[in-house]
Amino acid sequence: MKKTQSPLIIRPGHIRRLNTNSGDCSTRKEDRRKSNNPALSYITSAAKKVGGVIFVLFFGRKKADPASSRDQVQPDAWHYRAGQSPNFTGNSGARDSRRSSRSRRSSYDAYPEVDPAKLRDSLAFKEIYNATGNFSPDNKIGEGGFGTVYKGTLKDGRVVAVKRAKSETYDQRLSAEFKNEILALSKIEHLSLVRFYGCLEHGDERLIIVEYVSNGTLREHLDGTRSNELQIGERLDIAIDIAHGITYLHTYTDPPIIHRDIKASNILITEKLRAKVADFGFARLAAENSVATHISTQIKGTAGYLDPEYLRTYQLTEKSDVYSFGVLLVEMMTGRQPIESKRSLDERLTIKWALRRLRDGEVVVAMDPRLRRSIPSIHAVGRVLKLARHCLAPSRLSRPSMRQCAEKLWDIRRELRGNSTARAPSSPFHSARQNVSGSENSESVMFVSA
Ligand SMILES: Nc1ncnc2c1ncn2[C@@H]1O[C@H](COP(=O)(O)OP(=O)(O)OP(=O)(O)O)[C@@H](O)[C@H]1O
């Protein structure tokens, strides 16, 4: 059964309707929400007490909650918890564990521990103003469709990114997008996803406060403006992180979340060159009803990354994220933007150009000139491009799930490591960074078409 939706971003049953005059937050399924999540109603009632400033949601008080910290993955256990499959990652709050043991404290259950007084303090606009130096241009770290992004330090020492909506462009559409971002972010906690700390709405001001990620965007790294080079191993690590983050959104949030704007500038990089998926402004909660296979929606996303089936049918599924991820994989292997308007006609659409090179056994030609040429690296790039081709299948039914993507990437990385240690560090391809034509191409065929 197909389910149609209004253009509003979130399914009606999940929209927290915000009345900025009264400060009243309500939902159509408020009673159900209360019974499902007493913590949320606790927070809502605390929020109502905040005069002037309207509190929507606030998270990140886990330090005051020793029980919940038990569920935190330690930084050195970047992906895995004991007993978990190495091919899937999800830290606290996994749907299954919540279902199987309601008594076990998950990340969501941390809310009742929040002290309302602290909450008010935390949410004071004043603190955000102070944290960002009154939104000083010195603290500006970026600009996006939603507004300006500032860096700030909260009183408790947390370094945050504050996204400030453009007030002059604030309208109902942005409002829905703003709430959409709030709701989606509030449901997630995973090391490969940018952590949501809270948001504020006051008059014309709309602020989202999220974890600050210090090492720029993936696009900046691919452009060479952040680091000299991400080699194939690092790129595979980043691709695996992204795949795990999106798998979590698709599989282990309840209801599932479709990101809808997977692209290189929405991937933030840590100092250790690991990835965190950011910007859930376009996110949409996927159909909760298992009968529904998709949701209909207005088109959102970024040119070059958009699933053609979604463009044609207006029907959004998790596989639209898989398509965008396929574009991203091609971007990571070629270093090129999805659309390169200054190139010749046959190279303008990077996915078409790269997949043609793959088909013709010319992987080395498609490979980012910044990537060192070696037999294992060319082989890995070929395998990633094959996975990308699978993700970019015209029909969503033919595309893999994000989980399958993560597993495949994991396997490619494992093989790369094995091949790299088995081989001498230098190979005939090693010095061929710019010279990517001729006999090298035919040799690379051996490795990519197996
Ligand atoms: N959590 C964060 N930590 C550090 N920097 C960030 C963070 N979020 C955003 N930025 C910086 O701010 C810039 C703008 O981010 P924003 O998410 O608003 O827009 P965008 O994703 O670049 O564009 P669009 O709005 O079209 O999606 C980013 O490119 C990045 O440099």
Tab-separated table of C-alpha atoms and ligand atoms in Angstrom:
chain	number	residue	atom	x	y	z
A	1	MET	CA	0.000	0.000	0.000
A	2	LYS	CA	1.383	3.346	-0.983
A	3	LYS	CA	1.282	6.149	1.443
A	4	THR	CA	1.094	9.765	0.390
A	5	GLN	CA	2.272	12.668	2.471
A	6	SER	CA	1.918	16.395	2.586
A	7	PRO	CA	5.074	18.274	1.635
A	8	LEU	CA	5.834	18.729	5.322
A	9	ILE	CA	9.100	17.113	6.184
A	10	ILE	CA	8.094	14.855	9.038
A	11	ARG	CA	5.232	12.446	9.177
A	12	PRO	CA	2.325	14.128	10.940
A	13	GLY	CA	2.296	11.741	13.846
A	14	HIS	CA	5.816	12.715	14.740
A	15	ILE	CA	5.767	16.439	14.328
A	16	ARG	CA	6.283	18.397	17.481
A	17	ARG	CA	4.134	21.415	16.790
A	18	LEU	CA	5.750	24.481	18.203
A	19	ASN	CA	3.760	27.525	19.136
A	20	THR	CA	6.266	30.315	19.538
A	21	ASN	CA	3.773	32.618	21.228
A	22	SER	CA	2.724	30.389	24.008
A	23	GLY	CA	5.826	28.313	24.257
A	24	ASP	CA	3.662	25.266	24.137
A	25	CYS	CA	5.082	22.187	22.475
A	26	SER	CA	2.515	19.595	21.571
A	27	THR	CA	2.210	16.604	19.343
A	28	ARG	CA	-0.743	14.927	17.768
A	29	LYS	CA	0.244	11.748	19.466
A	30	GLU	CA	1.224	13.435	22.658
A	31	ASP	CA	-0.385	10.877	24.897
A	32	ARG	CA	1.321	8.062	23.099
A	33	ARG	CA	4.622	9.874	23.253
A	34	LYS	CA	4.215	10.439	26.961
A	35	SER	CA	3.553	6.848	27.631
A	36	ASN	CA	6.378	5.804	25.337
A	37	ASN	CA	8.826	8.276	26.638
A	38	PRO	CA	8.096	9.768	30.022
A	39	ALA	CA	11.450	11.428	29.820
A	40	LEU	CA	10.327	13.537	26.910
A	41	SER	CA	7.237	14.794	28.709
A	42	TYR	CA	9.426	15.602	31.675
A	43	ILE	CA	11.640	17.711	29.493
A	44	THR	CA	8.668	19.329	27.808
A	45	SER	CA	7.195	20.402	31.105
A	46	ALA	CA	10.564	21.726	32.202
A	47	ALA	CA	10.780	23.624	28.968
A	48	LYS	CA	7.480	25.346	29.566
A	49	LYS	CA	8.917	26.920	32.657
A	50	VAL	CA	11.595	28.666	30.677
A	51	GLY	CA	10.296	32.199	30.296
A	52	GLY	CA	10.909	34.010	26.999
A	53	VAL	CA	13.255	31.429	25.598
A	54	ILE	CA	11.427	28.467	24.230
A	55	PHE	CA	13.159	25.219	24.820
A	56	VAL	CA	12.523	22.508	22.318
A	57	LEU	CA	14.823	19.674	23.226
A	58	PHE	CA	18.083	19.388	24.988
A	59	PHE	CA	20.444	16.505	25.222
A	60	GLY	CA	23.992	15.904	26.201
A	61	ARG	CA	23.757	15.778	29.990
A	62	LYS	CA	25.179	12.314	29.983
A	63	LYS	CA	28.062	13.336	32.174
A	64	ALA	CA	25.577	13.718	35.021
A	65	ASP	CA	24.219	10.280	34.333
A	66	PRO	CA	26.698	7.591	35.255
A	67	ALA	CA	24.299	4.828	34.354
A	68	SER	CA	23.916	6.009	30.818
A	69	SER	CA	27.641	6.414	30.432
A	70	ARG	CA	27.911	2.663	30.788
A	71	ASP	CA	26.426	2.462	27.329
A	72	GLN	CA	28.923	4.810	25.795
A	73	VAL	CA	31.477	3.385	23.444
A	74	GLN	CA	34.954	4.424	24.448
A	75	PRO	CA	36.882	6.471	21.920
A	76	ASP	CA	39.359	3.697	21.281
A	77	ALA	CA	36.500	1.337	20.528
A	78	TRP	CA	35.597	3.508	17.589
A	79	HIS	CA	33.257	1.081	15.991
A	80	TYR	CA	32.787	-1.983	17.998
A	81	ARG	CA	31.317	-3.167	21.178
A	82	ALA	CA	32.124	-6.553	22.543
A	83	GLY	CA	30.024	-9.224	20.939
A	84	GLN	CA	29.014	-7.080	17.993
A	85	SER	CA	29.550	-8.071	14.436
A	86	PRO	CA	32.516	-6.219	13.021
A	87	ASN	CA	30.403	-5.468	9.996
A	88	PHE	CA	27.841	-3.376	11.728
A	89	THR	CA	28.183	-0.587	14.166
A	90	GLY	CA	25.760	1.130	16.418
A	91	ASN	CA	26.527	2.411	19.852
A	92	SER	CA	24.051	3.156	22.585
A	93	GLY	CA	20.390	3.284	21.816
A	94	ALA	CA	20.193	0.457	19.290
A	95	ARG	CA	16.601	-0.384	18.587
A	96	ASP	CA	16.905	-4.051	19.360
A	97	SER	CA	18.520	-3.550	22.700
A	98	ARG	CA	15.876	-1.013	23.662
A	99	ARG	CA	13.168	-3.444	22.743
A	100	SER	CA	14.695	-6.439	24.381
A	101	SER	CA	15.373	-4.736	27.652
A	102	ARG	CA	13.385	-1.680	28.587
A	103	SER	CA	14.945	-1.719	32.022
A	104	ARG	CA	18.412	-1.383	30.590
A	105	ARG	CA	19.220	2.280	30.320
A	106	SER	CA	19.723	3.483	26.768
A	107	SER	CA	20.871	6.905	25.663
A	108	TYR	CA	17.275	8.038	25.348
A	109	ASP	CA	16.525	7.108	28.906
A	110	ALA	CA	18.949	9.660	30.233
A	111	TYR	CA	16.386	12.456	30.220
A	112	PRO	CA	14.839	12.014	33.664
A	113	GLU	CA	18.258	12.552	35.186
A	114	VAL	CA	18.400	16.085	33.823
A	115	ASP	CA	18.097	18.718	36.496
A	116	PRO	CA	15.588	21.336	35.260
A	117	ALA	CA	17.571	24.121	36.882
A	118	LYS	CA	20.695	23.070	35.022
A	119	LEU	CA	18.580	22.734	31.925
A	120	ARG	CA	17.454	26.337	32.150
A	121	ASP	CA	21.023	27.443	32.671
A	122	SER	CA	22.188	25.407	29.742
A	123	LEU	CA	19.567	26.773	27.516
A	124	ALA	CA	19.971	30.409	28.288
A	125	PHE	CA	20.418	32.302	25.101
A	126	LYS	CA	22.947	34.298	26.997
A	127	GLU	CA	25.206	31.296	27.242
A	128	ILE	CA	25.074	30.707	23.525
A	129	TYR	CA	25.726	34.376	22.875
A	130	ASN	CA	28.652	34.260	25.259
A	131	ALA	CA	29.898	30.986	23.840
A	132	THR	CA	30.030	32.429	20.345
A	133	GLY	CA	31.224	35.902	21.382
A	134	ASN	CA	27.832	37.345	20.472
A	135	PHE	CA	28.049	35.588	17.137
A	136	SER	CA	31.321	37.269	16.427
A	137	PRO	CA	32.585	36.986	12.830
A	138	ASP	CA	35.792	35.636	14.379
A	139	ASN	CA	33.862	32.561	15.462
A	140	LYS	CA	32.120	32.015	12.156
A	141	ILE	CA	33.093	28.635	10.727
A	142	GLY	CA	30.766	28.276	7.791
A	143	GLU	CA	27.709	29.227	5.866
A	144	GLY	CA	25.060	26.891	4.501
A	145	GLY	CA	21.549	26.909	3.150
A	146	PHE	CA	20.171	27.039	6.679
A	147	GLY	CA	22.256	29.917	7.881
A	148	THR	CA	25.578	30.763	9.472
A	149	VAL	CA	27.581	28.349	11.609
A	150	TYR	CA	29.624	29.539	14.608
A	151	LYS	CA	32.048	27.800	16.885
A	152	GLY	CA	31.565	28.214	20.617
A	153	THR	CA	32.500	26.755	23.980
A	154	LEU	CA	29.772	26.051	26.522
A	155	LYS	CA	30.225	26.645	30.228
A	156	ASP	CA	30.818	22.944	30.796
A	157	GLY	CA	33.697	23.012	28.317
A	158	ARG	CA	31.991	21.359	25.384
A	159	VAL	CA	33.031	22.817	22.070
A	160	VAL	CA	29.975	23.225	19.890
A	161	ALA	CA	28.902	24.365	16.461
A	162	VAL	CA	25.928	26.725	16.597
A	163	LYS	CA	23.824	26.899	13.452
A	164	ARG	CA	21.964	30.178	13.317
A	165	ALA	CA	19.060	30.362	10.885
A	166	LYS	CA	18.973	33.263	8.496
A	167	SER	CA	16.265	35.430	10.021
A	168	GLU	CA	15.527	37.271	6.795
A	169	THR	CA	14.756	34.024	5.021
A	170	TYR	CA	12.823	32.529	7.874
A	171	ASP	CA	9.448	31.306	6.708
A	172	GLN	CA	7.171	28.375	7.181
A	173	ARG	CA	9.273	26.158	4.944
A	174	LEU	CA	12.399	26.817	6.927
A	175	SER	CA	10.450	26.409	10.091
A	176	ALA	CA	9.432	22.931	9.078
A	177	GLU	CA	13.007	22.198	8.093
A	178	PHE	CA	14.231	23.510	11.412
A	179	LYS	CA	11.878	21.302	13.342
A	180	ASN	CA	12.772	18.461	11.075
A	181	GLU	CA	16.405	18.813	11.946
A	182	ILE	CA	15.606	18.967	15.635
A	183	LEU	CA	13.525	15.855	15.617
A	184	ALA	CA	15.892	13.811	13.520
A	185	LEU	CA	18.956	14.854	15.450
A	186	SER	CA	17.312	14.200	18.759
A	187	LYS	CA	16.916	10.558	17.866
A	188	ILE	CA	20.434	9.682	17.066
A	189	GLU	CA	23.589	8.853	18.891
A	190	HIS	CA	26.404	7.206	17.024
A	191	LEU	CA	30.092	7.946	16.748
A	192	SER	CA	29.810	8.378	12.990
A	193	LEU	CA	26.986	10.896	13.280
A	194	VAL	CA	27.363	14.471	14.480
A	195	ARG	CA	25.968	14.668	17.990
A	196	PHE	CA	23.001	16.926	18.643
A	197	TYR	CA	23.129	18.929	21.874
A	198	GLY	CA	20.084	21.135	21.709
A	199	CYS	CA	18.234	23.917	20.062
A	200	LEU	CA	16.657	27.215	20.921
A	201	GLU	CA	13.885	29.220	19.406
A	202	HIS	CA	13.329	32.771	20.490
A	203	GLY	CA	11.528	35.350	18.409
A	204	ASP	CA	13.156	35.317	15.012
A	205	GLU	CA	16.212	33.468	16.261
A	206	ARG	CA	16.556	29.773	15.578
A	207	LEU	CA	19.670	28.035	16.789
A	208	ILE	CA	20.815	24.439	16.582
A	209	ILE	CA	23.658	23.386	18.814
A	210	VAL	CA	25.670	20.361	17.707
A	211	GLU	CA	29.011	18.736	18.355
A	212	TYR	CA	31.896	20.659	16.837
A	213	VAL	CA	33.987	18.541	14.490
A	214	SER	CA	37.366	20.107	14.065
A	215	ASN	CA	38.928	19.002	10.815
A	216	GLY	CA	36.728	20.385	8.055
A	217	THR	CA	34.564	18.662	5.516
A	218	LEU	CA	35.358	15.681	3.332
A	219	ARG	CA	35.082	17.925	0.287
A	220	GLU	CA	37.805	20.181	1.668
A	221	HIS	CA	40.041	17.151	2.171
A	222	LEU	CA	39.388	15.907	-1.349
A	223	ASP	CA	40.202	19.380	-2.650
A	224	GLY	CA	43.475	19.285	-0.722
A	225	THR	CA	42.651	22.414	1.266
A	226	ARG	CA	42.662	20.577	4.613
A	227	SER	CA	45.219	17.851	4.323
A	228	ASN	CA	47.672	17.052	1.616
A	229	GLU	CA	46.206	13.765	0.773
A	230	LEU	CA	43.821	11.182	1.962
A	231	GLN	CA	45.226	7.950	0.656
A	232	ILE	CA	43.083	4.977	-0.281
A	233	GLY	CA	43.227	3.436	3.224
A	234	GLU	CA	41.972	6.621	4.863
A	235	ARG	CA	39.297	7.047	2.218
A	236	LEU	CA	38.082	3.521	2.852
A	237	ASP	CA	37.967	4.189	6.600
A	238	ILE	CA	35.929	7.319	5.957
A	239	ALA	CA	33.582	5.514	3.558
A	240	ILE	CA	33.059	2.778	6.161
A	241	ASP	CA	32.292	5.372	8.849
A	242	ILE	CA	29.746	7.044	6.587
A	243	ALA	CA	28.164	3.715	5.679
A	244	HIS	CA	27.905	2.781	9.356
A	245	GLY	CA	26.393	6.148	10.271
A	246	ILE	CA	23.752	5.896	7.576
A	247	THR	CA	23.091	2.242	8.386
A	248	TYR	CA	22.342	3.373	11.896
A	249	LEU	CA	19.907	6.002	10.621
A	250	HIS	CA	18.167	3.507	8.353
A	251	THR	CA	18.120	0.502	10.603
A	252	TYR	CA	18.574	1.358	14.227
A	253	THR	CA	16.589	4.521	14.758
A	254	ASP	CA	12.929	4.116	15.369
A	255	PRO	CA	11.293	5.182	13.107
A	256	PRO	CA	14.057	5.048	10.514
A	257	ILE	CA	15.592	8.257	9.264
A	258	ILE	CA	16.423	8.983	5.652
A	259	HIS	CA	19.170	11.583	5.524
A	260	ARG	CA	18.306	12.932	2.045
A	261	ASP	CA	21.397	15.088	1.645
A	262	ILE	CA	24.386	12.782	1.710
A	263	LYS	CA	27.238	14.685	0.083
A	264	ALA	CA	30.912	15.387	0.684
A	265	SER	CA	30.312	18.784	2.299
A	266	ASN	CA	27.995	17.140	4.826
A	267	ILE	CA	30.688	14.750	5.977
A	268	LEU	CA	32.809	16.227	8.763
A	269	ILE	CA	36.282	14.909	9.467
A	270	THR	CA	37.907	14.449	12.863
A	271	GLU	CA	41.556	15.025	13.716
A	272	LYS	CA	42.091	11.279	13.349
A	273	LEU	CA	40.665	11.418	9.832
A	274	ARG	CA	37.473	9.615	10.729
A	275	ALA	CA	34.086	10.735	9.457
A	276	LYS	CA	30.894	12.006	11.009
A	277	VAL	CA	27.752	12.494	8.971
A	278	ALA	CA	26.232	15.935	9.537
A	279	ASP	CA	23.371	18.177	8.500
A	280	PHE	CA	20.080	16.526	8.992
A	281	GLY	CA	18.163	19.557	7.789
A	282	PHE	CA	16.685	17.545	5.005
A	283	ALA	CA	16.236	14.415	6.963
A	284	ARG	CA	12.897	12.804	6.985
A	285	LEU	CA	11.550	10.108	9.157
A	286	ALA	CA	10.813	7.115	7.028
A	287	ALA	CA	7.567	5.272	7.122
A	288	GLU	CA	6.998	3.682	10.483
A	289	ASN	CA	4.232	1.522	9.150
A	290	SER	CA	5.831	-1.634	7.842
A	291	VAL	CA	3.198	-1.860	5.098
A	292	ALA	CA	4.339	1.408	3.580
A	293	THR	CA	7.347	0.969	1.358
A	294	HIS	CA	8.070	4.613	0.738
A	295	ILE	CA	6.948	8.134	1.540
A	296	SER	CA	6.012	10.782	-0.981
A	297	THR	CA	7.600	14.129	-0.572
A	298	GLN	CA	8.762	17.321	-2.184
A	299	ILE	CA	12.186	16.957	-3.742
A	300	LYS	CA	15.053	17.832	-1.411
A	301	GLY	CA	18.725	17.288	-1.783
A	302	THR	CA	21.671	18.518	-3.813
A	303	ALA	CA	22.119	18.445	-7.582
A	304	GLY	CA	24.405	15.663	-8.678
A	305	TYR	CA	23.527	13.431	-5.724
A	306	LEU	CA	19.820	13.009	-6.324
A	307	ASP	CA	18.354	9.606	-6.952
A	308	PRO	CA	16.763	9.669	-10.439
A	309	GLU	CA	13.990	7.348	-9.327
A	310	TYR	CA	13.132	9.741	-6.502
A	311	LEU	CA	13.178	12.649	-8.975
A	312	ARG	CA	10.849	10.768	-11.287
A	313	THR	CA	8.410	9.376	-8.743
A	314	TYR	CA	8.735	11.734	-5.729
A	315	GLN	CA	8.923	8.585	-3.662
A	316	LEU	CA	11.590	8.551	-1.038
A	317	THR	CA	13.131	5.407	0.425
A	318	GLU	CA	16.399	4.550	2.138
A	319	LYS	CA	17.693	3.603	-1.299
A	320	SER	CA	17.793	7.299	-2.235
A	321	ASP	CA	20.528	7.673	0.390
A	322	VAL	CA	22.218	4.614	-1.108
A	323	TYR	CA	22.230	6.332	-4.493
A	324	SER	CA	23.753	9.510	-3.027
A	325	PHE	CA	26.307	7.347	-1.240
A	326	GLY	CA	27.212	5.812	-4.625
A	327	VAL	CA	27.852	9.322	-5.971
A	328	LEU	CA	29.945	10.052	-2.893
A	329	LEU	CA	32.030	6.888	-3.405
A	330	VAL	CA	32.793	7.967	-6.971
A	331	GLU	CA	33.696	11.421	-5.658
A	332	MET	CA	36.060	9.889	-3.107
A	333	MET	CA	37.797	7.680	-5.668
A	334	THR	CA	38.098	10.310	-8.421
A	335	GLY	CA	38.497	13.414	-6.255
A	336	ARG	CA	36.111	15.165	-8.635
A	337	GLN	CA	32.858	16.932	-7.796
A	338	PRO	CA	29.721	15.103	-9.007
A	339	ILE	CA	29.207	17.818	-11.616
A	340	GLU	CA	32.320	19.343	-13.177
A	341	SER	CA	30.883	22.071	-15.364
A	342	LYS	CA	34.241	23.252	-16.695
A	343	ARG	CA	35.215	19.896	-18.188
A	344	SER	CA	34.459	18.570	-21.642
A	345	LEU	CA	30.970	17.268	-22.200
A	346	ASP	CA	31.845	13.594	-21.726
A	347	GLU	CA	33.553	14.297	-18.380
A	348	ARG	CA	31.026	16.712	-16.940
A	349	LEU	CA	28.966	14.130	-15.070
A	350	THR	CA	31.566	12.404	-12.948
A	351	ILE	CA	29.610	9.220	-12.271
A	352	LYS	CA	29.030	8.594	-15.972
A	353	TRP	CA	32.627	9.303	-16.832
A	354	ALA	CA	34.036	7.176	-13.998
A	355	LEU	CA	31.746	4.229	-14.640
A	356	ARG	CA	32.698	4.325	-18.317
A	357	ARG	CA	36.348	4.167	-17.280
A	358	LEU	CA	35.493	1.217	-15.037
A	359	ARG	CA	33.658	-0.560	-17.852
A	360	ASP	CA	36.576	-0.020	-20.220
A	361	GLY	CA	39.104	-1.320	-17.712
A	362	GLU	CA	40.633	2.130	-17.176
A	363	VAL	CA	40.275	2.465	-13.445
A	364	VAL	CA	43.652	4.095	-13.164
A	365	VAL	CA	42.444	6.926	-15.419
A	366	ALA	CA	39.461	7.609	-13.172
A	367	MET	CA	41.549	7.494	-10.018
A	368	ASP	CA	42.162	10.750	-8.155
A	369	PRO	CA	45.614	12.024	-9.207
A	370	ARG	CA	46.306	12.563	-5.500
A	371	LEU	CA	46.055	8.812	-4.850
A	372	ARG	CA	49.296	6.874	-5.004
A	373	ARG	CA	49.255	4.309	-7.783
A	374	SER	CA	49.998	0.789	-6.613
A	375	ILE	CA	48.542	-2.520	-7.632
A	376	PRO	CA	46.601	-2.894	-4.346
A	377	SER	CA	45.318	0.705	-4.452
A	378	ILE	CA	44.150	0.449	-8.070
A	379	HIS	CA	42.486	-2.833	-7.284
A	380	ALA	CA	40.733	-1.279	-4.262
A	381	VAL	CA	39.568	1.723	-6.309
A	382	GLY	CA	38.181	-0.661	-8.929
A	383	ARG	CA	36.248	-2.578	-6.303
A	384	VAL	CA	34.873	0.609	-4.753
A	385	LEU	CA	33.763	1.839	-8.182
A	386	LYS	CA	31.999	-1.471	-8.734
A	387	LEU	CA	30.187	-1.016	-5.444
A	388	ALA	CA	29.327	2.548	-6.493
A	389	ARG	CA	27.887	1.197	-9.750
A	390	HIS	CA	25.698	-1.114	-7.706
A	391	CYS	CA	24.523	1.798	-5.519
A	392	LEU	CA	23.779	3.859	-8.626
A	393	ALA	CA	21.509	1.239	-10.183
A	394	PRO	CA	18.587	3.017	-11.873
A	395	SER	CA	16.063	0.906	-9.982
A	396	ARG	CA	16.181	1.141	-6.214
A	397	LEU	CA	15.324	-2.532	-5.926
A	398	SER	CA	18.682	-3.377	-7.477
A	399	ARG	CA	20.665	-1.240	-5.047
A	400	PRO	CA	22.314	-2.707	-1.945
A	401	SER	CA	21.382	-1.640	1.567
A	402	MET	CA	23.737	0.654	3.443
A	403	ARG	CA	24.626	-2.245	5.665
A	404	GLN	CA	25.691	-4.291	2.667
A	405	CYS	CA	27.740	-1.319	1.476
A	406	ALA	CA	29.502	-1.175	4.836
A	407	GLU	CA	30.253	-4.900	4.674
A	408	LYS	CA	31.626	-4.656	1.147
A	409	LEU	CA	33.805	-1.680	2.039
A	410	TRP	CA	35.056	-3.512	5.078
A	411	ASP	CA	36.060	-6.415	2.882
A	412	ILE	CA	37.812	-4.107	0.394
A	413	ARG	CA	39.765	-2.485	3.191
A	414	ARG	CA	40.744	-5.834	4.668
A	415	GLU	CA	41.956	-7.025	1.297
A	416	LEU	CA	43.854	-3.763	0.730
A	417	ARG	CA	45.659	-4.202	4.026
A	418	GLY	CA	46.500	-7.799	3.206
A	419	ASN	CA	47.717	-6.903	-0.278
A	420	SER	CA	49.693	-3.904	0.923
A	421	THR	CA	51.603	-5.869	3.536
A	422	ALA	CA	52.192	-8.749	1.125
A	423	ARG	CA	53.717	-6.464	-1.501
A	424	ALA	CA	56.809	-4.331	-1.566
A	425	PRO	CA	55.989	-0.688	-0.787
A	426	SER	CA	57.074	0.412	-4.226
A	427	SER	CA	55.445	-0.900	-7.369
A	428	PRO	CA	55.490	0.120	-11.023
A	429	PHE	CA	52.372	2.148	-10.275
A	430	HIS	CA	53.822	3.984	-7.347
A	431	SER	CA	55.348	6.826	-9.316
A	432	ALA	CA	52.616	7.062	-11.895
A	433	ARG	CA	50.519	9.656	-10.079
A	434	GLN	CA	50.023	11.960	-13.019
A	435	ASN	CA	50.780	9.593	-15.873
A	436	VAL	CA	47.645	7.539	-15.950
A	437	SER	CA	47.355	6.440	-19.540
A	438	GLY	CA	48.812	3.822	-21.865
A	439	SER	CA	50.189	0.486	-20.761
A	440	GLU	CA	49.326	1.031	-17.080
A	441	ASN	CA	45.670	0.997	-17.983
A	442	SER	CA	45.809	-2.390	-19.608
A	443	GLU	CA	47.687	-3.795	-16.628
A	444	SER	CA	45.076	-2.419	-14.258
A	445	VAL	CA	42.371	-4.346	-16.089
A	446	MET	CA	43.785	-7.518	-14.640
A	447	PHE	CA	43.031	-6.297	-11.171
A	448	VAL	CA	39.654	-4.665	-11.540
A	449	SER	CA	37.781	-7.137	-13.634
A	450	ALA	CA	38.316	-10.182	-11.478
B	1	LIG	N1	29.323	20.457	13.521
B	1	LIG	C1	30.193	21.187	12.840
B	1	LIG	N2	31.474	21.270	13.224
B	1	LIG	C2	32.368	22.007	12.530
B	1	LIG	N3	32.060	22.711	11.424
B	1	LIG	C3	30.794	22.665	10.981
B	1	LIG	C4	29.796	21.916	11.658
B	1	LIG	N4	28.631	22.050	10.980
B	1	LIG	C5	28.892	22.845	9.949
B	1	LIG	N5	30.179	23.224	9.928
B	1	LIG	C6	30.830	24.095	8.938
B	1	LIG	O1	29.881	25.020	8.472
B	1	LIG	C7	29.706	24.862	7.055
B	1	LIG	C8	28.251	25.083	6.710
B	1	LIG	O2	27.514	24.010	7.234
B	1	LIG	P1	25.985	23.775	6.925
B	1	LIG	O3	25.649	22.425	7.423
B	1	LIG	O4	25.188	24.899	7.457
B	1	LIG	O5	25.873	23.896	5.357
B	1	LIG	P2	26.380	22.957	4.172
B	1	LIG	O6	26.146	21.534	4.543
B	1	LIG	O7	27.792	23.314	3.817
B	1	LIG	O8	25.473	23.421	2.973
B	1	LIG	P3	23.931	23.089	2.726
B	1	LIG	O9	23.170	23.978	3.616
B	1	LIG	O10	23.745	23.386	1.293
B	1	LIG	O11	23.733	21.644	3.051
B	1	LIG	C9	30.220	23.463	6.726
B	1	LIG	O12	30.672	23.381	5.407
B	1	LIG	C10	31.340	23.304	7.744
B	1	LIG	O13	32.505	23.917	7.255
